[in-house]
PDB file of C-alpha atoms in Angstrom:
ATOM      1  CA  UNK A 661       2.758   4.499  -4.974  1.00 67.00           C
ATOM      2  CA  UNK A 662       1.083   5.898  -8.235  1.00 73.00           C
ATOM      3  CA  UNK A 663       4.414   5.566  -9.624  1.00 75.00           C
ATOM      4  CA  UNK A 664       4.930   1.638  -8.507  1.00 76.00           C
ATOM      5  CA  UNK A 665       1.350   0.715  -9.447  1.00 80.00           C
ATOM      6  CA  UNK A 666       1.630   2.161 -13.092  1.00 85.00           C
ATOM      7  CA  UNK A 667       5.204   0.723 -13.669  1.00 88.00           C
ATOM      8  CA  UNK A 668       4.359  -2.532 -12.286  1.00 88.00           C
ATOM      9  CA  UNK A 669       0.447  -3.389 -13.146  1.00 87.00           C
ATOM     10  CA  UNK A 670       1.424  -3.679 -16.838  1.00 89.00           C
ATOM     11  CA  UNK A 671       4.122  -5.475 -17.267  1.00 91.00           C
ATOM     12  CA  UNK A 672       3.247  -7.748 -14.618  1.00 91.00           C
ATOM     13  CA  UNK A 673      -0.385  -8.869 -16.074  1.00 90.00           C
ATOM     14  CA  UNK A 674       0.333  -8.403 -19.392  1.00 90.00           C
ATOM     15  CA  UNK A 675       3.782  -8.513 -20.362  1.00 91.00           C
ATOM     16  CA  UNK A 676       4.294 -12.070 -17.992  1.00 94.00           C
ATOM     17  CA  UNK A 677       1.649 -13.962 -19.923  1.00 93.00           C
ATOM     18  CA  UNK A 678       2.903 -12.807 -22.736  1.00 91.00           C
ATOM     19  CA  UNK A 679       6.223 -13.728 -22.526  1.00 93.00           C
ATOM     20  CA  UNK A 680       5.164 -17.403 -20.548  1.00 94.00           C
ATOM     21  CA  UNK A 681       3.634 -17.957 -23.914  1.00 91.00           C
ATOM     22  CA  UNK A 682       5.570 -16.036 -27.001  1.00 89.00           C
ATOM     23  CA  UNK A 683       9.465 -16.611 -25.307  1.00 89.00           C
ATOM     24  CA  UNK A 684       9.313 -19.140 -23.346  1.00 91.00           C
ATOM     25  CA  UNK A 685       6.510 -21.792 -24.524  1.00 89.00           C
ATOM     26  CA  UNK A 686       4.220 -22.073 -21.438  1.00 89.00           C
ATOM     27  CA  UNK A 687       0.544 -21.823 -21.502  1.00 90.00           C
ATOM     28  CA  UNK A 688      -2.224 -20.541 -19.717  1.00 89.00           C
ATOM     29  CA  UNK A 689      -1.950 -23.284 -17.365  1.00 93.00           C
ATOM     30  CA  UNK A 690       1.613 -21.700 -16.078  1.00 93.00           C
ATOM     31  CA  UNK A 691       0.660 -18.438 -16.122  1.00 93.00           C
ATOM     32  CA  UNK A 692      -2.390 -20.060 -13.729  1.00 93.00           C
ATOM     33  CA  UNK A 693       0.120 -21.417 -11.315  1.00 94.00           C
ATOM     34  CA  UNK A 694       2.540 -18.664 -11.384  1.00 95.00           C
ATOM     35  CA  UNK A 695      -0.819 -15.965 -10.280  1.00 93.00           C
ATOM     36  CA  UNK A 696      -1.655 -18.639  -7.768  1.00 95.00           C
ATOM     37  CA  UNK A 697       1.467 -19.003  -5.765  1.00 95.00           C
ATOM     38  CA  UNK A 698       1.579 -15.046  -5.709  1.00 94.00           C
ATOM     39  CA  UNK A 699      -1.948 -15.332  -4.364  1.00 93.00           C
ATOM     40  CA  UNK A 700      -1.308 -18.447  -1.916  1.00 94.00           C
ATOM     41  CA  UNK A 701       2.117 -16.797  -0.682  1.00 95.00           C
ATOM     42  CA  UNK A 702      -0.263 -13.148  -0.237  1.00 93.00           C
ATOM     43  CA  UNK A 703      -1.999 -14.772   1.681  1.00 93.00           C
ATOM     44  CA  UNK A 704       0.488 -16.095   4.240  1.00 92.00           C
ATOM     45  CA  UNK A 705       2.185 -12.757   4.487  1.00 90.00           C
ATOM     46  CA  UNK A 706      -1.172 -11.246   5.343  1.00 88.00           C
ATOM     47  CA  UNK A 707      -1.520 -13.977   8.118  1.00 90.00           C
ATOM     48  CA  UNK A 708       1.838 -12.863   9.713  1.00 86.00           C
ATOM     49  CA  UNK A 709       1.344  -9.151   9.914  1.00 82.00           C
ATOM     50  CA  UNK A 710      -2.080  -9.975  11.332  1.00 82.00           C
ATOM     51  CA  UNK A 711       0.140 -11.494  13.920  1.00 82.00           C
ATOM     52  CA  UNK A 712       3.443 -10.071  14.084  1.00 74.00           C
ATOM     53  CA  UNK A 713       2.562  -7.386  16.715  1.00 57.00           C
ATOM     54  CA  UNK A 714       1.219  -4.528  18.184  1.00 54.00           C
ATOM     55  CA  UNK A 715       1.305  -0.967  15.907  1.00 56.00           C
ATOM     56  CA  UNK A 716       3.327   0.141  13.172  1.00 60.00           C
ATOM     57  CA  UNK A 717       6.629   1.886  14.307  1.00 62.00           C
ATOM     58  CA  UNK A 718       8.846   4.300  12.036  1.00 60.00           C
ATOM     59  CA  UNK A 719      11.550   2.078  11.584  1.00 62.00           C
ATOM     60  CA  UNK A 720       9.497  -0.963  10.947  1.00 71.00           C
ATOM     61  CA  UNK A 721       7.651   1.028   7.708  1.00 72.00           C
ATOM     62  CA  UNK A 722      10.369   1.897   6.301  1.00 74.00           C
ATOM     63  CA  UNK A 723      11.667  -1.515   6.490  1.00 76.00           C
ATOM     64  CA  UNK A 724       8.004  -2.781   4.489  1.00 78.00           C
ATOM     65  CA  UNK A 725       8.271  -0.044   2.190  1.00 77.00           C
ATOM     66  CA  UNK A 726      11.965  -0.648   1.153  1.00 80.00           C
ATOM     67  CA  UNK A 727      11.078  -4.560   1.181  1.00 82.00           C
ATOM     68  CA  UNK A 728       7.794  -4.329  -0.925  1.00 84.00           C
ATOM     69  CA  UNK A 729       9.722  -1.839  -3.559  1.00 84.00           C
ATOM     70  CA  UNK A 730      12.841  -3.914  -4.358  1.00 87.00           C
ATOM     71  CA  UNK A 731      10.536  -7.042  -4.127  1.00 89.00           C
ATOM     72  CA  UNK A 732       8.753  -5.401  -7.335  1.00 90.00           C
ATOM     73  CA  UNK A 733      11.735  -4.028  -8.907  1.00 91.00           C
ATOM     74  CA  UNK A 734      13.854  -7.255  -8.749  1.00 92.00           C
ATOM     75  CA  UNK A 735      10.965  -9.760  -9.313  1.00 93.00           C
ATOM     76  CA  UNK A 736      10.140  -7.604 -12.643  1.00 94.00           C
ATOM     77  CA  UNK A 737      13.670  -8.049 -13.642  1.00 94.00           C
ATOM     78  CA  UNK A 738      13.714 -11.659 -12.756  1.00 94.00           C
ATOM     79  CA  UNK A 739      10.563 -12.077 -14.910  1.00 95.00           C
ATOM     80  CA  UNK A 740      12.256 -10.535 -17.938  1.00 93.00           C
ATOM     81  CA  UNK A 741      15.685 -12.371 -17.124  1.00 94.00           C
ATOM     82  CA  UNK A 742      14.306 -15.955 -15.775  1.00 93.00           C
ATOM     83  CA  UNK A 743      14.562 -18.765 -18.671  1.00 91.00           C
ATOM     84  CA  UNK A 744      12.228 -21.218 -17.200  1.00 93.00           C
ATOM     85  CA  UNK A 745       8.553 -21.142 -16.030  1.00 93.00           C
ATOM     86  CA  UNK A 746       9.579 -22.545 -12.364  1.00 94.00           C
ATOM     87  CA  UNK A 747      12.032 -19.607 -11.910  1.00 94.00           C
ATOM     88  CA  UNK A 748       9.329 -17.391 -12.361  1.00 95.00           C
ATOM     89  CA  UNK A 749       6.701 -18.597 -10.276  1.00 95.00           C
ATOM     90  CA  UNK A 750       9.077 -19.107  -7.448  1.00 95.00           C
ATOM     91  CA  UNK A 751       9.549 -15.330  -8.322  1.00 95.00           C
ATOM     92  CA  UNK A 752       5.694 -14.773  -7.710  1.00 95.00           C
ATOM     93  CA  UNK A 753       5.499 -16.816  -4.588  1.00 94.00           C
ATOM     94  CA  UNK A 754       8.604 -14.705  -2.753  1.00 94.00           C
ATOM     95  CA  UNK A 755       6.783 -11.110  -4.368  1.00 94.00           C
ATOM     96  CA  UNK A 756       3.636 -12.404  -2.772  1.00 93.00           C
ATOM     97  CA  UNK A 757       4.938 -13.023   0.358  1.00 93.00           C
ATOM     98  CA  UNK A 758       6.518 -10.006   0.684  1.00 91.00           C
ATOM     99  CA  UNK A 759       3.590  -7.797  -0.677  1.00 89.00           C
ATOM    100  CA  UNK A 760       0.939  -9.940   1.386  1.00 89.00           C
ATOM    101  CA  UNK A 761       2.942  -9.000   4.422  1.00 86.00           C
ATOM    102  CA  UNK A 762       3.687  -5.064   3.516  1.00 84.00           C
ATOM    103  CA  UNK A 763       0.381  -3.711   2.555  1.00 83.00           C
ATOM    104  CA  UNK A 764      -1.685  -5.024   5.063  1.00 81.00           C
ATOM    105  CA  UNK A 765       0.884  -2.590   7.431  1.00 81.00           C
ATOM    106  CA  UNK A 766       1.593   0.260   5.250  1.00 79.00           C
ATOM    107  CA  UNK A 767      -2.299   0.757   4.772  1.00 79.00           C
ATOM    108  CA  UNK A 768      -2.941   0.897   8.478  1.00 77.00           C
ATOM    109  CA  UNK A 769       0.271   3.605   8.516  1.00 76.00           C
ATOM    110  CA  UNK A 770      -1.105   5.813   6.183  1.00 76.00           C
ATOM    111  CA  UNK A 771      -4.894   5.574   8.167  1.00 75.00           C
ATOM    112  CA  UNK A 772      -2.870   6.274  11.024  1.00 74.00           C
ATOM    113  CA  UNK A 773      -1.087   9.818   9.736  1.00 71.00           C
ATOM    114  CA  UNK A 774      -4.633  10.603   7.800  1.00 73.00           C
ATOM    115  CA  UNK A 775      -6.207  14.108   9.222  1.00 75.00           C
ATOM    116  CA  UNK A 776      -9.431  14.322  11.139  1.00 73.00           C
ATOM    117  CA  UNK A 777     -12.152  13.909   8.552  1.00 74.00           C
ATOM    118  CA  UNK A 778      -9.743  13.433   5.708  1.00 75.00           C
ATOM    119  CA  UNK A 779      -9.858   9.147   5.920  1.00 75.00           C
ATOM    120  CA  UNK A 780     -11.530   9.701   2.675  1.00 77.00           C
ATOM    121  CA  UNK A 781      -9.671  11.825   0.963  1.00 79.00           C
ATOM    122  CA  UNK A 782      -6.732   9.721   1.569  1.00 74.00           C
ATOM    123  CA  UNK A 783      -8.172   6.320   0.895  1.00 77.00           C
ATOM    124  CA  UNK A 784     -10.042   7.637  -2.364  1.00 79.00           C
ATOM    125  CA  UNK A 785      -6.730   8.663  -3.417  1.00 77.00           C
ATOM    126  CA  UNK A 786      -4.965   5.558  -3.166  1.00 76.00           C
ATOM    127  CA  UNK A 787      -7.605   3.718  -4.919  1.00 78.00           C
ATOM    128  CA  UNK A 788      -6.770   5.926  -7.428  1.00 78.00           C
ATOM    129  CA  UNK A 789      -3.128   5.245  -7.586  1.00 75.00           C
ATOM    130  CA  UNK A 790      -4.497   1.473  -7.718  1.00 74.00           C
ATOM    131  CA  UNK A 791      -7.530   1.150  -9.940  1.00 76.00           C
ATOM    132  CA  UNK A 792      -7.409   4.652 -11.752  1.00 78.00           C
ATOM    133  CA  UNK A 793      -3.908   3.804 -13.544  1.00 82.00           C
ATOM    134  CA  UNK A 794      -4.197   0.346 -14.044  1.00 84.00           C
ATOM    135  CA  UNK A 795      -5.738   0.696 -17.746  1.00 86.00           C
ATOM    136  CA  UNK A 796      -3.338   3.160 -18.841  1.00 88.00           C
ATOM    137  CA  UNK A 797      -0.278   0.907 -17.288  1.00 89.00           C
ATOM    138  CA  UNK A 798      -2.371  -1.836 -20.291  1.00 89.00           C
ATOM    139  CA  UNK A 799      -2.266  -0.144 -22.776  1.00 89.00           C
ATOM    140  CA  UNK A 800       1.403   1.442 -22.361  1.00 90.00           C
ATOM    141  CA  UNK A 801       2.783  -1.730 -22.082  1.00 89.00           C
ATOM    142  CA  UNK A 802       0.745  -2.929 -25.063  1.00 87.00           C
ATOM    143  CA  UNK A 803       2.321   0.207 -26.782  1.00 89.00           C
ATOM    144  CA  UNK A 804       5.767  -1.378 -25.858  1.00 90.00           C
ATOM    145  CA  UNK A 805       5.064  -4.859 -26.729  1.00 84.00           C
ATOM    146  CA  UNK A 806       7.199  -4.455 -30.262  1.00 86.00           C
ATOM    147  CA  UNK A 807      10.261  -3.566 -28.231  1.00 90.00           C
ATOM    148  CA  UNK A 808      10.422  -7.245 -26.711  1.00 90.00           C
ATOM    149  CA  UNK A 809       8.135  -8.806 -23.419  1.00 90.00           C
ATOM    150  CA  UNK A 810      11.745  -9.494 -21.950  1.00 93.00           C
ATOM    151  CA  UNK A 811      13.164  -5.960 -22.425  1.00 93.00           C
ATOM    152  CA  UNK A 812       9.250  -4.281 -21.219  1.00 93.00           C
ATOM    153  CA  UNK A 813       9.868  -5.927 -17.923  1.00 94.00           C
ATOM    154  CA  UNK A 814      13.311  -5.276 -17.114  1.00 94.00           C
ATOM    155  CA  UNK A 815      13.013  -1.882 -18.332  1.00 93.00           C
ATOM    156  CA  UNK A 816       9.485  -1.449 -15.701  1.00 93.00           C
ATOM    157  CA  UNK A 817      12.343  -3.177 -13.018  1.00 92.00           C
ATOM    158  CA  UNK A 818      14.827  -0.649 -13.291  1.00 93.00           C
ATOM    159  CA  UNK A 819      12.554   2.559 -13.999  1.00 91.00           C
ATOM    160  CA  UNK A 820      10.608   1.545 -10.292  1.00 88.00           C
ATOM    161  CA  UNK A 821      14.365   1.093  -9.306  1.00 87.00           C
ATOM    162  CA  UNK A 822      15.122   4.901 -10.179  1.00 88.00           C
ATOM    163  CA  UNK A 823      11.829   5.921  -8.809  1.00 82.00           C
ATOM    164  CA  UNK A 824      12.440   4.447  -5.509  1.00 80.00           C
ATOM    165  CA  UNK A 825      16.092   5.463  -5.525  1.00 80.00           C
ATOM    166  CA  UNK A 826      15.018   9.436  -6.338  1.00 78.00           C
ATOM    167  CA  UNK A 827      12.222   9.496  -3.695  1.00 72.00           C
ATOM    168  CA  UNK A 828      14.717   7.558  -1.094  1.00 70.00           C
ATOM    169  CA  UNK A 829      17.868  10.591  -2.141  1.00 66.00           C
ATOM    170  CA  UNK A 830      15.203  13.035  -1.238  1.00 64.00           C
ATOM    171  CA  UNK A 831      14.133  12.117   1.484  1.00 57.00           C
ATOM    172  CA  UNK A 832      10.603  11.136   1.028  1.00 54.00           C
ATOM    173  CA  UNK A 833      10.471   7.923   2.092  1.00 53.00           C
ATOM    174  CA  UNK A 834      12.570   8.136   5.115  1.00 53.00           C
ATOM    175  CA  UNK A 835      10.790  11.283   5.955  1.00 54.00           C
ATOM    176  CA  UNK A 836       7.071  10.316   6.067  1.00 52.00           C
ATOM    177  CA  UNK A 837       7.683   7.917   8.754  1.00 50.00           C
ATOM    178  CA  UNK A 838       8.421  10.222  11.306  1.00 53.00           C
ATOM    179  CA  UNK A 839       4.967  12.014  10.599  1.00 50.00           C
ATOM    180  CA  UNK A 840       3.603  11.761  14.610  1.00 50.00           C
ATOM    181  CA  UNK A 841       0.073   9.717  14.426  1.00 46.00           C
ATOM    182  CA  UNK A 842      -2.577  11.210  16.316  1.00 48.00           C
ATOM    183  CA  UNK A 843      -3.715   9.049  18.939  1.00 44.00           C
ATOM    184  CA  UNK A 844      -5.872  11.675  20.833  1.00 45.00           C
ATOM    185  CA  UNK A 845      -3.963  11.018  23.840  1.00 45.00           C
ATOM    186  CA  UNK A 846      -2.925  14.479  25.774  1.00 45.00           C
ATOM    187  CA  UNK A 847       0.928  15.253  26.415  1.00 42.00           C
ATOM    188  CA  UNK A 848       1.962  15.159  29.942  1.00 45.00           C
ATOM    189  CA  UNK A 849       1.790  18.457  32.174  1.00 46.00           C
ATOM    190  CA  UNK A 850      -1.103  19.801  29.829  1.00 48.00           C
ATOM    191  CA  UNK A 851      -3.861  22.146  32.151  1.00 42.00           C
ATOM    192  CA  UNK A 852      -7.435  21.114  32.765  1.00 43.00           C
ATOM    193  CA  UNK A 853      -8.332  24.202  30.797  1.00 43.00           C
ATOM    194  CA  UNK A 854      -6.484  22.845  27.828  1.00 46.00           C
ATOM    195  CA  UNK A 855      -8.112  19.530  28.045  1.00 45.00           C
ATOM    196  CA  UNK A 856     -11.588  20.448  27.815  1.00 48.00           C
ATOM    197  CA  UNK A 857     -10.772  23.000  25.361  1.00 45.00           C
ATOM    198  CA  UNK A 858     -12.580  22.124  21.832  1.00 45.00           C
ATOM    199  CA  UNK A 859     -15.166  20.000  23.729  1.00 48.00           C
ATOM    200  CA  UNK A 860     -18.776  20.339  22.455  1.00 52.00           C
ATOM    201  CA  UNK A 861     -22.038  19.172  24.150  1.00 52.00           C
ATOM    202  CA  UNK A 862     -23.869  16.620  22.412  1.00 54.00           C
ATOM    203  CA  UNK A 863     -27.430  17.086  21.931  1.00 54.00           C
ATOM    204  CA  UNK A 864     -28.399  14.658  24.662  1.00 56.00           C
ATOM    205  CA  UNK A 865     -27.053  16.312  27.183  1.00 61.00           C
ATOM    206  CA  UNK A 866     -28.428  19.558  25.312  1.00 60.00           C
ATOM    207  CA  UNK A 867     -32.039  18.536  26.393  1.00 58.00           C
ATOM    208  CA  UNK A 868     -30.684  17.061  30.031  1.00 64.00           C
ATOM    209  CA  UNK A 869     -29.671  20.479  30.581  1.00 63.00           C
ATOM    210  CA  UNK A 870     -32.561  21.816  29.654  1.00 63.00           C
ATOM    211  CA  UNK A 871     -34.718  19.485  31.507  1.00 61.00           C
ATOM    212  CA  UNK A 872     -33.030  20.620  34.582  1.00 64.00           C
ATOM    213  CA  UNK A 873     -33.041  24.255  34.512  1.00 61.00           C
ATOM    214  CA  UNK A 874     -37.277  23.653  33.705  1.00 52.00           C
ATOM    215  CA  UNK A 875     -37.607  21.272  36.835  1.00 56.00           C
ATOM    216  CA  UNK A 876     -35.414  24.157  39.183  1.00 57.00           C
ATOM    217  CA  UNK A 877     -37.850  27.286  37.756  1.00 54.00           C
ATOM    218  CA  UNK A 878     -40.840  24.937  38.585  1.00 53.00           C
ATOM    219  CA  UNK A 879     -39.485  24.037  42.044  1.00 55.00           C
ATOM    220  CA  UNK A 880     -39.218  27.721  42.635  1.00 51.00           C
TER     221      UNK A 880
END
């Protein structure tokens, strides 16, 4: 994901304006639209997995991930590729869609497979990957710029392509799915003993306890 945001946050909110205007003779006003319909069509894939079921399952996330990948590979190509403003925001509504409907999921996944106390750790490092990167994905592709705005985004396509291709080869992809979420719920044929093992008394029942044992010595 660090990968995917730094590849893709440049090109997409620098190098697309830039090319609307420089290669293609758009304005603001179609760069506008084309960030709109990838916000409008967010939106409605965020409505259907809000929706679409009950839990994340293994094959299902590997479906989203797969689906929000080669949604930002290809739609980076088509932005560098596409010779008319239309093509391109009907690019941005199908990538918003798509990433609207992933994300929503895939976060939930990775809260899901997070350790006991480590929610924090895990989140703080994907905000990383997401906000940490994003200025040095700027200036990179600003540092690119002379090479072309058409040959920056097809080039950001195919390296995510690689990326995703690599990680998929090895395994990783396929392989973090089938990480078992802890539910808390306790396997069948487990002992009493083993259930209550790792419990701790909270210090209300602490003093209840306490109160008890003073009430029985006064009785006596």
């Amino acid at each position: 994901m660090c990968v995917q945001n730094f590849v893709f946050s440049g090109p997409f909110f620098v190098g697309v304006p830039y090319r609307i205007k420089k290669e293609i003779g758009g304005d603001a006003l179609d760069y506008g639209r084309l960030v709109s319909a990838y916000g409008l069509f967010s939106m409605v894939g965020g409505i259907w997995a809000m929706v679409s079921g009950e839990g994340v399952k293994d094959s299902r996330i590997i479906a989203l991930v797969i689906g929000m990948t080669l949604s930002y590979c290809l739609g980076l190509i088509a932005f560098g590729l596409a010779p008319l403003v239309w093509e391109m925001i009907l690019t941005s509504g199908i990538m918003g869609v798509i990433d609207g409907a992933s994300m929503p999921l895939i976060m939930t996944f990775f809260q899901g497979h997070a350790p006991e106390g480590g929610m924090g750790t895990v989140m703080g490092a994907l905000m990383m990957c997401w906000v940490g990167l994003e200025p040095l994905s700027y200036a990179a592709t600003g540092f690119l710029f002379p090479l072309g705005a058409s040959t920056v985004l097809v080039g950001a396509g195919a390296i995510m392509a690689l990326v995703f291709m690599s990680s998929m080869f090895t395994g990783y992809v396929l392989g973090f799915a089938r990480v078992p979420v802890k539910t808390g719920k306790k396997e069948r044929g487990q002992t009493e003993a083993d259930e209550g093992e790792g419990e701790t008394e909270t210090p209300a029942e602490t003093q209840e306890r306490d109160r008890e044992a003073v009430t029985q010595e006064d009785m006596v």
